[in-house]
């Protein structure tokens, strides 16, 4: 049975990779690059549904990671609106960091940090890996991931499966030092003679040659800024200490991160959500900030919360974040709720629900948290994002950047390009040229107060420049 499954996986992945590579060589148009309509249609409307039909959710996920890691995923070329600078999707974060665009990948897709660059090349402004636990742990028994196809949702109960921080640190070192993937692949796979490996090696050689030749004739459009890397930190299932796992994670991995996330809201680790309560969260945030401040790079620190909190609990978290000078809040994780609208037969499975069914729940949590913090705290919005309108609604509710994950299961990697283009069009239609023009629009008083302060600061900067130029 295992041999049959492996043969099926090899044949499916091999056929998909060969088809994508062939069309990529043929359709690499100067204006579209790997974002050509034909390429997207093949990848998102043929290969992605094929994987869903042939492979179980976790196997399909592993093939997707393998494909991205080995350079077969699409890469983004800016859409016309962004390329012409009619719209700027970058977002200014805390501590001076700049998110090159406001669409990011949520934690959970690349738990171990093995495919970071390939994921960034899809067009994400930031990629968040993890959750990473101090010690390796297998997570919950399989099956532990379920597609809700009729609802465009996903239920997972992975339970923080992780290779551990030592191994992830090596992956992050490799990413930061731009290690070559070929040597890594050969070390990782001692039995490199299997059919899939040979097919990948041949396809990569053909692909790299054609890519180099084409881009020599038609140079790539420049992409201004590289994506940011977030590291999401989790807690081992058997750990009895309230804060120690997070302290270890900050010390060990913080130096490689552009930002850090303290995950205290996964529904799949017993007792973890208790850390969202008033006293535990204050103790945790206090020591986390102290540990972060001891790092040379001092990356912004965020805390990830659940969508199942009461208003009083949200008020308490908002005050704890502000009291401890935490840089931001990630709103939200998956939910334990099961909306009555769910149609899929798998909807009764235990675990956290994500995707379209939690879109409105997540957006409302963002709206409440932005109001509770009076717009003073940076918010990363996550939950149910599948198109530019979903992003726009979350930005209006108070998020400064958003994350996607589950919708890629149904729409493929090309969804990133479509969301960016869609959002750009919506912003132009509403007379907005920057993300700052949209963030918090649902909160009229807060929005205009922040806008007036921003305009005043811009005028102050202009006056300073004029004064300097007049003295020259």
Coordinates of C-alpha atoms in Angstrom, one line a residue:
X1 CA 0.0 0.0 0.0
X2 CA 2.8 2.4 0.9
X3 CA 4.6 1.5 -2.4
X4 CA 1.4 2.2 -4.3
X5 CA 1.0 5.6 -2.5
X6 CA 4.6 6.5 -3.2
X7 CA 4.3 5.6 -6.9
X8 CA 1.1 7.6 -7.2
X9 CA 2.8 10.6 -5.5
X10 CA 5.8 10.3 -7.8
X11 CA 3.7 10.1 -10.9
X12 CA 1.4 13.0 -9.9
X13 CA 4.3 15.3 -8.8
X14 CA 6.4 14.3 -11.8
X15 CA 3.6 15.0 -14.3
X16 CA 2.8 18.3 -12.6
X17 CA 6.4 19.5 -12.5
X18 CA 7.1 18.4 -16.1
X19 CA 3.9 20.1 -17.4
X20 CA 4.6 23.4 -15.5
X21 CA 8.2 23.4 -16.6
X22 CA 7.3 22.8 -20.2
X23 CA 4.7 25.6 -20.3
X24 CA 7.0 27.9 -18.5
X25 CA 9.6 27.6 -21.2
X26 CA 7.1 28.1 -23.9
X27 CA 5.1 31.0 -22.4
X28 CA 7.7 33.1 -20.6
X29 CA 6.3 36.4 -22.1
X30 CA 8.4 39.6 -21.4
X31 CA 5.5 41.4 -19.8
X32 CA 4.1 38.6 -17.7
X33 CA 7.0 36.3 -16.9
X34 CA 6.0 33.4 -14.9
X35 CA 2.7 35.1 -14.1
X36 CA 1.4 34.5 -17.6
X37 CA -2.3 33.6 -17.8
X38 CA -1.6 30.3 -19.4
X39 CA 0.9 29.4 -16.7
X40 CA -1.5 30.4 -13.9
X41 CA -4.3 28.5 -15.5
X42 CA -2.2 25.3 -15.7
X43 CA -0.8 25.7 -12.2
X44 CA -4.0 26.8 -10.4
X45 CA -6.8 25.2 -12.4
X46 CA -5.2 21.9 -13.4
X47 CA -2.3 21.0 -11.2
X48 CA -3.7 22.2 -7.9
X49 CA -7.1 20.4 -8.4
X50 CA -5.2 17.3 -9.5
X51 CA -3.2 17.3 -6.3
X52 CA -6.4 17.7 -4.3
X53 CA -8.0 14.7 -6.1
X54 CA -5.1 12.3 -6.0
X55 CA -3.3 13.2 -2.7
X56 CA -4.5 13.5 0.9
X57 CA -4.2 17.0 2.3
X58 CA -0.9 16.5 4.2
X59 CA 0.8 14.7 1.3
X60 CA -0.3 17.4 -1.1
X61 CA 1.1 20.0 1.3
X62 CA 4.4 18.2 1.4
X63 CA 4.6 18.0 -2.4
X64 CA 3.9 21.7 -2.6
X65 CA 6.7 22.5 -0.1
X66 CA 9.1 20.2 -2.0
X67 CA 8.2 21.9 -5.3
X68 CA 8.6 25.4 -3.9
X69 CA 11.9 24.5 -2.3
X70 CA 13.3 23.1 -5.6
X71 CA 12.4 26.1 -7.7
X72 CA 9.3 25.0 -9.6
X73 CA 6.8 27.5 -8.1
X74 CA 5.8 30.6 -10.0
X75 CA 7.6 33.9 -9.4
X76 CA 5.8 37.2 -9.4
X77 CA 6.3 40.1 -11.7
X78 CA 4.6 43.3 -10.5
X79 CA 1.2 44.1 -12.0
X80 CA 0.8 47.3 -14.1
X81 CA -0.6 49.3 -11.2
X82 CA 2.4 48.5 -9.0
X83 CA 5.0 48.7 -11.7
X84 CA 3.8 52.1 -12.8
X85 CA 3.8 53.2 -9.1
X86 CA 0.2 54.2 -9.4
X87 CA -0.4 52.1 -6.2
X88 CA 2.1 51.4 -3.4
X89 CA 1.2 48.3 -1.4
X90 CA 4.1 48.6 1.1
X91 CA 3.3 49.1 4.7
X92 CA 5.3 50.7 7.4
X93 CA 5.7 48.5 10.5
X94 CA 7.0 49.1 14.0
X95 CA 10.7 49.8 14.7
X96 CA 11.2 51.1 11.2
X97 CA 10.6 47.9 9.3
X98 CA 9.0 48.1 5.9
X99 CA 6.7 45.4 4.6
X100 CA 7.4 45.6 0.8
X101 CA 3.8 44.7 0.2
X102 CA 0.9 44.0 2.5
X103 CA 0.2 40.4 1.5
X104 CA 2.0 37.8 3.6
X105 CA 2.1 34.0 4.1
X106 CA 0.8 32.8 7.5
X107 CA 2.7 30.4 9.7
X108 CA 1.9 26.7 9.2
X109 CA 2.7 26.4 5.5
X110 CA 6.5 26.2 6.0
X111 CA 6.8 25.1 9.5
X112 CA 10.5 24.3 9.4
X113 CA 11.8 27.1 7.2
X114 CA 12.9 24.9 4.3
X115 CA 11.4 26.9 1.4
X116 CA 11.6 30.5 2.5
X117 CA 13.1 32.0 -0.7
X118 CA 10.8 30.1 -3.0
X119 CA 7.8 31.4 -1.1
X120 CA 9.0 34.9 -1.1
X121 CA 9.4 34.7 -4.9
X122 CA 5.7 33.9 -5.2
X123 CA 5.1 37.6 -4.4
X124 CA 4.6 37.6 -0.7
X125 CA 5.7 40.8 1.1
X126 CA 6.6 38.6 4.1
X127 CA 6.8 35.0 4.9
X128 CA 6.2 33.6 8.4
X129 CA 7.6 30.2 9.3
X130 CA 6.7 28.0 12.2
X131 CA 5.3 27.5 14.7
X132 CA 8.7 26.3 15.9
X133 CA 9.1 24.5 19.3
X134 CA 12.3 24.2 21.3
X135 CA 12.4 20.4 21.1
X136 CA 11.4 18.3 18.1
X137 CA 7.9 16.8 18.4
X138 CA 5.8 14.8 16.0
X139 CA 2.5 16.6 16.7
X140 CA -0.8 14.8 16.7
X141 CA -1.5 11.4 15.0
X142 CA -2.5 11.4 11.3
X143 CA -4.9 12.2 9.7
X144 CA -4.7 15.7 11.1
X145 CA -5.6 17.9 8.2
X146 CA -9.0 18.0 6.4
X147 CA -10.3 19.9 3.4
X148 CA -13.8 21.4 3.6
X149 CA -14.1 21.8 -0.2
X150 CA -17.8 22.8 -0.2
X151 CA -16.9 25.6 2.2
X152 CA -13.4 26.6 1.0
X153 CA -12.1 25.9 4.5
X154 CA -9.5 23.7 6.2
X155 CA -9.5 22.0 9.6
X156 CA -6.2 21.0 11.1
X157 CA -5.1 19.5 14.3
X158 CA -1.3 19.3 13.7
X159 CA -0.4 20.1 17.3
X160 CA 2.8 22.0 16.7
X161 CA 4.7 19.3 14.7
X162 CA 8.2 20.7 14.5
X163 CA 11.8 19.5 13.8
X164 CA 12.9 21.7 16.7
X165 CA 14.8 24.9 17.0
X166 CA 18.3 23.5 16.5
X167 CA 17.3 22.2 13.1
X168 CA 15.3 25.3 12.1
X169 CA 18.2 27.5 13.2
X170 CA 20.4 25.6 10.6
X171 CA 17.8 26.3 7.9
X172 CA 17.6 30.0 8.9
X173 CA 21.4 30.2 8.7
X174 CA 21.3 28.7 5.3
X175 CA 18.6 31.1 4.1
X176 CA 20.5 34.2 5.5
X177 CA 23.8 33.0 4.0
X178 CA 22.2 32.1 0.6
X179 CA 23.2 28.5 0.7
X180 CA 22.9 26.6 -2.5
X181 CA 20.0 24.1 -2.6
X182 CA 21.7 21.5 -4.8
X183 CA 24.2 20.4 -2.1
X184 CA 21.5 20.5 0.6
X185 CA 19.2 18.3 -1.5
X186 CA 22.0 15.7 -2.0
X187 CA 22.7 15.6 1.7
X188 CA 19.0 15.4 2.5
X189 CA 18.3 12.5 0.1
X190 CA 20.9 9.7 0.2
X191 CA 18.8 7.7 -2.3
X192 CA 18.9 10.3 -5.1
X193 CA 18.4 7.8 -7.8
X194 CA 14.6 7.5 -7.5
X195 CA 12.4 8.6 -10.5
X196 CA 11.2 11.9 -9.0
X197 CA 14.7 13.1 -8.2
X198 CA 16.0 12.4 -11.7
X199 CA 13.0 14.2 -13.2
X200 CA 13.6 17.2 -11.0
X201 CA 17.3 17.4 -11.8
X202 CA 16.6 17.3 -15.5
X203 CA 13.8 19.8 -15.3
X204 CA 15.8 22.2 -13.2
X205 CA 18.7 22.1 -15.7
X206 CA 16.3 22.8 -18.6
X207 CA 14.4 25.4 -16.7
X208 CA 17.5 27.3 -15.5
X209 CA 19.0 27.4 -19.0
X210 CA 15.8 28.7 -20.6
X211 CA 15.3 31.2 -17.8
X212 CA 18.8 32.6 -18.2
X213 CA 18.6 32.8 -21.9
X214 CA 15.2 34.5 -21.9
X215 CA 16.1 37.0 -19.2
X216 CA 19.3 37.9 -21.1
X217 CA 17.1 39.0 -24.0
X218 CA 14.2 40.3 -21.9
X219 CA 15.6 41.6 -18.5
X220 CA 13.4 41.2 -15.5
X221 CA 11.5 44.1 -14.1
X222 CA 13.2 45.2 -10.9
X223 CA 11.4 44.3 -7.6
X224 CA 12.3 47.1 -5.2
X225 CA 12.6 45.4 -1.8
X226 CA 13.1 41.8 -0.6
X227 CA 10.5 40.2 1.5
X228 CA 10.5 40.1 5.3
X229 CA 10.9 36.9 7.4
X230 CA 8.8 36.2 10.4
X231 CA 9.4 33.5 12.9
X232 CA 6.5 32.1 14.8
X233 CA 7.4 30.5 18.2
X234 CA 5.4 27.7 19.9
X235 CA 5.5 25.7 23.1
X236 CA 6.3 22.0 23.4
X237 CA 3.3 19.9 24.4
X238 CA 5.0 18.4 27.5
X239 CA 6.5 21.7 28.7
X240 CA 5.3 22.7 32.1
X241 CA 6.9 26.1 32.2
X242 CA 4.8 29.1 31.3
X243 CA 7.4 31.3 29.5
X244 CA 10.6 29.3 29.1
X245 CA 9.9 27.8 25.7
X246 CA 9.3 31.3 24.3
X247 CA 12.3 32.8 26.0
X248 CA 14.5 30.0 24.4
X249 CA 12.9 30.7 21.0
X250 CA 13.5 34.4 21.1
X251 CA 17.2 33.9 22.1
X252 CA 17.9 31.2 19.6
X253 CA 16.0 32.3 16.5
X254 CA 15.3 36.0 17.1
X255 CA 18.6 37.1 15.5
X256 CA 17.5 35.6 12.1
X257 CA 14.0 37.2 12.1
X258 CA 12.7 40.5 10.8
X259 CA 9.9 40.0 13.3
X260 CA 8.8 37.4 15.9
X261 CA 5.4 36.0 16.9
X262 CA 4.5 34.5 20.2
X263 CA 1.8 32.0 19.4
X264 CA -0.5 31.4 22.4
X265 CA -3.7 30.7 20.5
X266 CA -3.4 27.3 18.8
X267 CA -6.4 25.2 19.7
X268 CA -4.4 22.0 19.2
X269 CA -2.0 22.2 22.2
X270 CA -3.8 21.5 25.5
X271 CA -3.7 24.5 27.9
X272 CA -2.0 26.8 25.5
X273 CA -4.9 29.3 25.2
X274 CA -4.8 29.8 29.0
X275 CA -1.8 32.0 28.3
X276 CA -4.2 34.5 26.9
X277 CA -5.7 35.2 30.3
X278 CA -4.9 38.4 32.2
X279 CA -2.1 37.4 34.5
X280 CA -0.3 34.7 32.4
X281 CA -0.2 37.0 29.3
X282 CA 1.3 39.8 31.3
X283 CA 4.0 37.6 32.8
X284 CA 4.7 36.2 29.3
X285 CA 4.8 39.5 27.5
X286 CA 7.0 41.1 30.1
X287 CA 9.7 38.4 29.9
X288 CA 9.4 38.1 26.1
X289 CA 10.1 41.9 25.6
X290 CA 13.0 41.7 28.1
X291 CA 14.5 38.8 26.2
X292 CA 13.9 40.5 22.8
X293 CA 15.5 43.7 24.0
X294 CA 18.7 41.6 24.7
X295 CA 19.0 40.8 21.0
X296 CA 21.3 42.9 18.8
X297 CA 18.7 43.3 16.0
X298 CA 15.7 43.8 18.4
X299 CA 13.0 42.5 15.9
X300 CA 9.5 43.6 16.5
X301 CA 7.5 41.3 18.7
X302 CA 3.9 40.3 18.0
X303 CA 1.4 38.1 19.9
X304 CA -1.0 35.9 18.1
X305 CA -4.5 35.6 19.5
X306 CA -7.6 33.4 19.0
X307 CA -10.9 34.5 17.3
X308 CA -12.9 32.9 20.1
X309 CA -12.2 35.5 22.8
X310 CA -14.9 37.5 24.5
X311 CA -14.9 41.3 24.4
X312 CA -13.6 41.5 28.0
X313 CA -10.8 39.1 27.1
X314 CA -9.9 41.2 24.1
X315 CA -9.9 44.4 26.3
X316 CA -7.5 42.7 28.7
X317 CA -5.1 41.6 26.0
X318 CA -5.2 45.1 24.4
X319 CA -4.2 46.7 27.7
X320 CA -1.5 44.0 28.4
X321 CA 0.0 44.7 24.9
X322 CA 0.1 48.4 25.5
X323 CA 1.4 48.2 29.0
X324 CA 4.3 46.0 28.0
X325 CA 5.1 47.9 24.8
X326 CA 4.5 44.9 22.6
X327 CA 4.9 45.9 18.9
X328 CA 1.7 44.4 17.6
X329 CA -1.0 41.8 17.5
X330 CA -1.7 39.0 15.0
X331 CA -5.4 38.7 14.6
X332 CA -6.4 35.8 14.4
X333 CA -5.5 32.1 14.7
X334 CA -7.9 29.3 13.7
X335 CA -11.2 28.9 15.5
X336 CA -12.9 26.2 17.5
X337 CA -16.3 27.5 16.3
X338 CA -18.3 25.6 13.6
X339 CA -20.6 28.0 11.8
X340 CA -24.1 26.7 10.9
X341 CA -23.3 27.5 7.3
X342 CA -20.8 24.6 7.0
X343 CA -21.7 22.0 4.4
X344 CA -18.7 19.7 4.2
X345 CA -18.9 16.2 5.6
X346 CA -15.5 16.8 7.4
X347 CA -16.8 19.9 9.3
X348 CA -17.2 17.8 12.5
X349 CA -13.5 16.9 12.7
X350 CA -11.7 18.2 15.8
X351 CA -9.2 21.0 15.3
X352 CA -8.9 24.6 14.2
X353 CA -11.0 25.8 11.4
X354 CA -9.5 28.3 8.8
X355 CA -10.3 29.6 5.4
X356 CA -13.4 31.3 4.1
X357 CA -15.7 30.2 7.0
X358 CA -13.8 32.4 9.4
X359 CA -13.2 35.4 7.2
X360 CA -15.9 37.6 8.7
X361 CA -15.2 36.4 12.3
X362 CA -11.5 37.4 11.8
X363 CA -12.4 40.8 10.3
X364 CA -14.7 41.6 13.2
X365 CA -11.9 40.7 15.7
X366 CA -9.5 43.0 13.8
X367 CA -12.1 45.8 13.9
X368 CA -12.6 45.4 17.7
X369 CA -8.9 45.2 18.5
X370 CA -8.1 48.3 16.4
X371 CA -10.8 50.2 18.3
X372 CA -9.7 48.9 21.7
X373 CA -6.1 50.0 21.0
X374 CA -7.2 53.2 19.3
X375 CA -5.0 52.4 16.3
X376 CA -1.9 52.6 18.4
X377 CA -0.9 48.9 17.9
X378 CA 0.2 47.4 14.6
X379 CA -2.1 44.6 13.5
X380 CA -1.4 41.7 11.2
X381 CA -4.8 40.4 9.9
X382 CA -5.3 36.7 9.2
X383 CA -8.2 34.5 8.4
X384 CA -10.2 33.7 5.3
X385 CA -8.4 36.0 2.8
X386 CA -8.9 34.9 -0.8
X387 CA -9.1 38.0 -2.9
X388 CA -8.4 41.7 -3.0
X389 CA -11.8 42.6 -1.5
X390 CA -11.1 40.4 1.5
X391 CA -7.7 42.2 2.0
X392 CA -9.4 45.6 1.6
X393 CA -12.0 44.9 4.2
X394 CA -9.4 43.8 6.7
X395 CA -7.3 46.9 6.0
X396 CA -10.3 49.1 6.6
X397 CA -11.1 47.2 9.8
X398 CA -7.6 48.1 11.1
X399 CA -5.0 45.6 9.8
X400 CA -1.9 47.1 8.3
X401 CA -0.9 43.9 6.6
X402 CA -2.7 40.6 6.0
X403 CA -1.8 36.9 5.7
X404 CA -3.2 34.1 3.6
X405 CA -2.7 30.3 3.7
X406 CA -5.9 28.2 3.3
X407 CA -7.0 29.7 0.0
X408 CA -3.8 28.5 -1.6
X409 CA -5.1 24.9 -1.1
X410 CA -8.0 25.7 -3.5
X411 CA -6.6 28.4 -5.8
X412 CA -2.9 27.5 -6.1
X413 CA 0.2 29.8 -5.8
X414 CA -1.1 32.2 -8.4
X415 CA -3.6 33.6 -5.9
X416 CA -0.9 35.9 -4.6
X417 CA -0.5 37.7 -7.9
X418 CA -4.3 37.9 -8.3
X419 CA -4.8 39.3 -4.8
X420 CA -2.2 42.0 -5.4
X421 CA -3.6 43.0 -8.7
X422 CA -7.2 42.9 -7.4
X423 CA -6.3 45.0 -4.3
X424 CA -4.5 47.6 -6.5
X425 CA -7.6 48.0 -8.7
X426 CA -9.9 48.4 -5.7
X427 CA -7.6 51.0 -4.2
X428 CA -7.4 53.0 -7.4
X429 CA -11.2 52.9 -7.9
X430 CA -11.5 54.4 -4.4
X431 CA -8.9 57.1 -5.0
X432 CA -6.3 55.5 -2.8
X433 CA -2.6 55.1 -3.7
X434 CA -1.1 53.7 -0.6
X435 CA -2.0 51.2 2.1
X436 CA -1.9 53.9 4.7
X437 CA -4.9 55.5 3.0
X438 CA -7.0 52.5 3.7
X439 CA -5.9 51.2 7.1
X440 CA -8.6 52.0 9.7
X441 CA -11.2 53.5 7.4
X442 CA -14.0 51.8 9.4
X443 CA -13.0 53.9 12.4
X444 CA -13.7 57.5 11.3
X445 CA -12.4 59.4 14.3
X446 CA -9.3 57.4 14.7
X447 CA -8.6 57.4 11.0
X448 CA -8.8 61.1 10.6
X449 CA -6.8 61.8 13.7
X450 CA -4.0 59.6 12.5
X451 CA -4.2 61.0 9.0
X452 CA -3.8 64.6 10.3
X453 CA -0.8 63.6 12.4
X454 CA 0.8 61.9 9.4
X455 CA 0.2 65.0 7.1
X456 CA 1.7 67.2 9.8
X457 CA 4.8 65.0 10.1
X458 CA 5.1 65.0 6.3
X459 CA 4.9 68.8 6.2
X460 CA 7.5 69.0 9.0
X461 CA 9.9 66.8 7.1
X462 CA 9.3 68.9 3.9
X463 CA 10.1 72.1 5.9
X464 CA 13.2 70.6 7.3
X465 CA 14.4 69.7 3.8
X466 CA 13.7 73.2 2.5
X467 CA 15.5 74.7 5.5
X468 CA 18.6 72.6 4.8
X469 CA 18.6 73.3 1.1
X470 CA 18.3 77.1 1.7
X471 CA 21.4 76.9 4.0
X472 CA 23.5 75.2 1.3

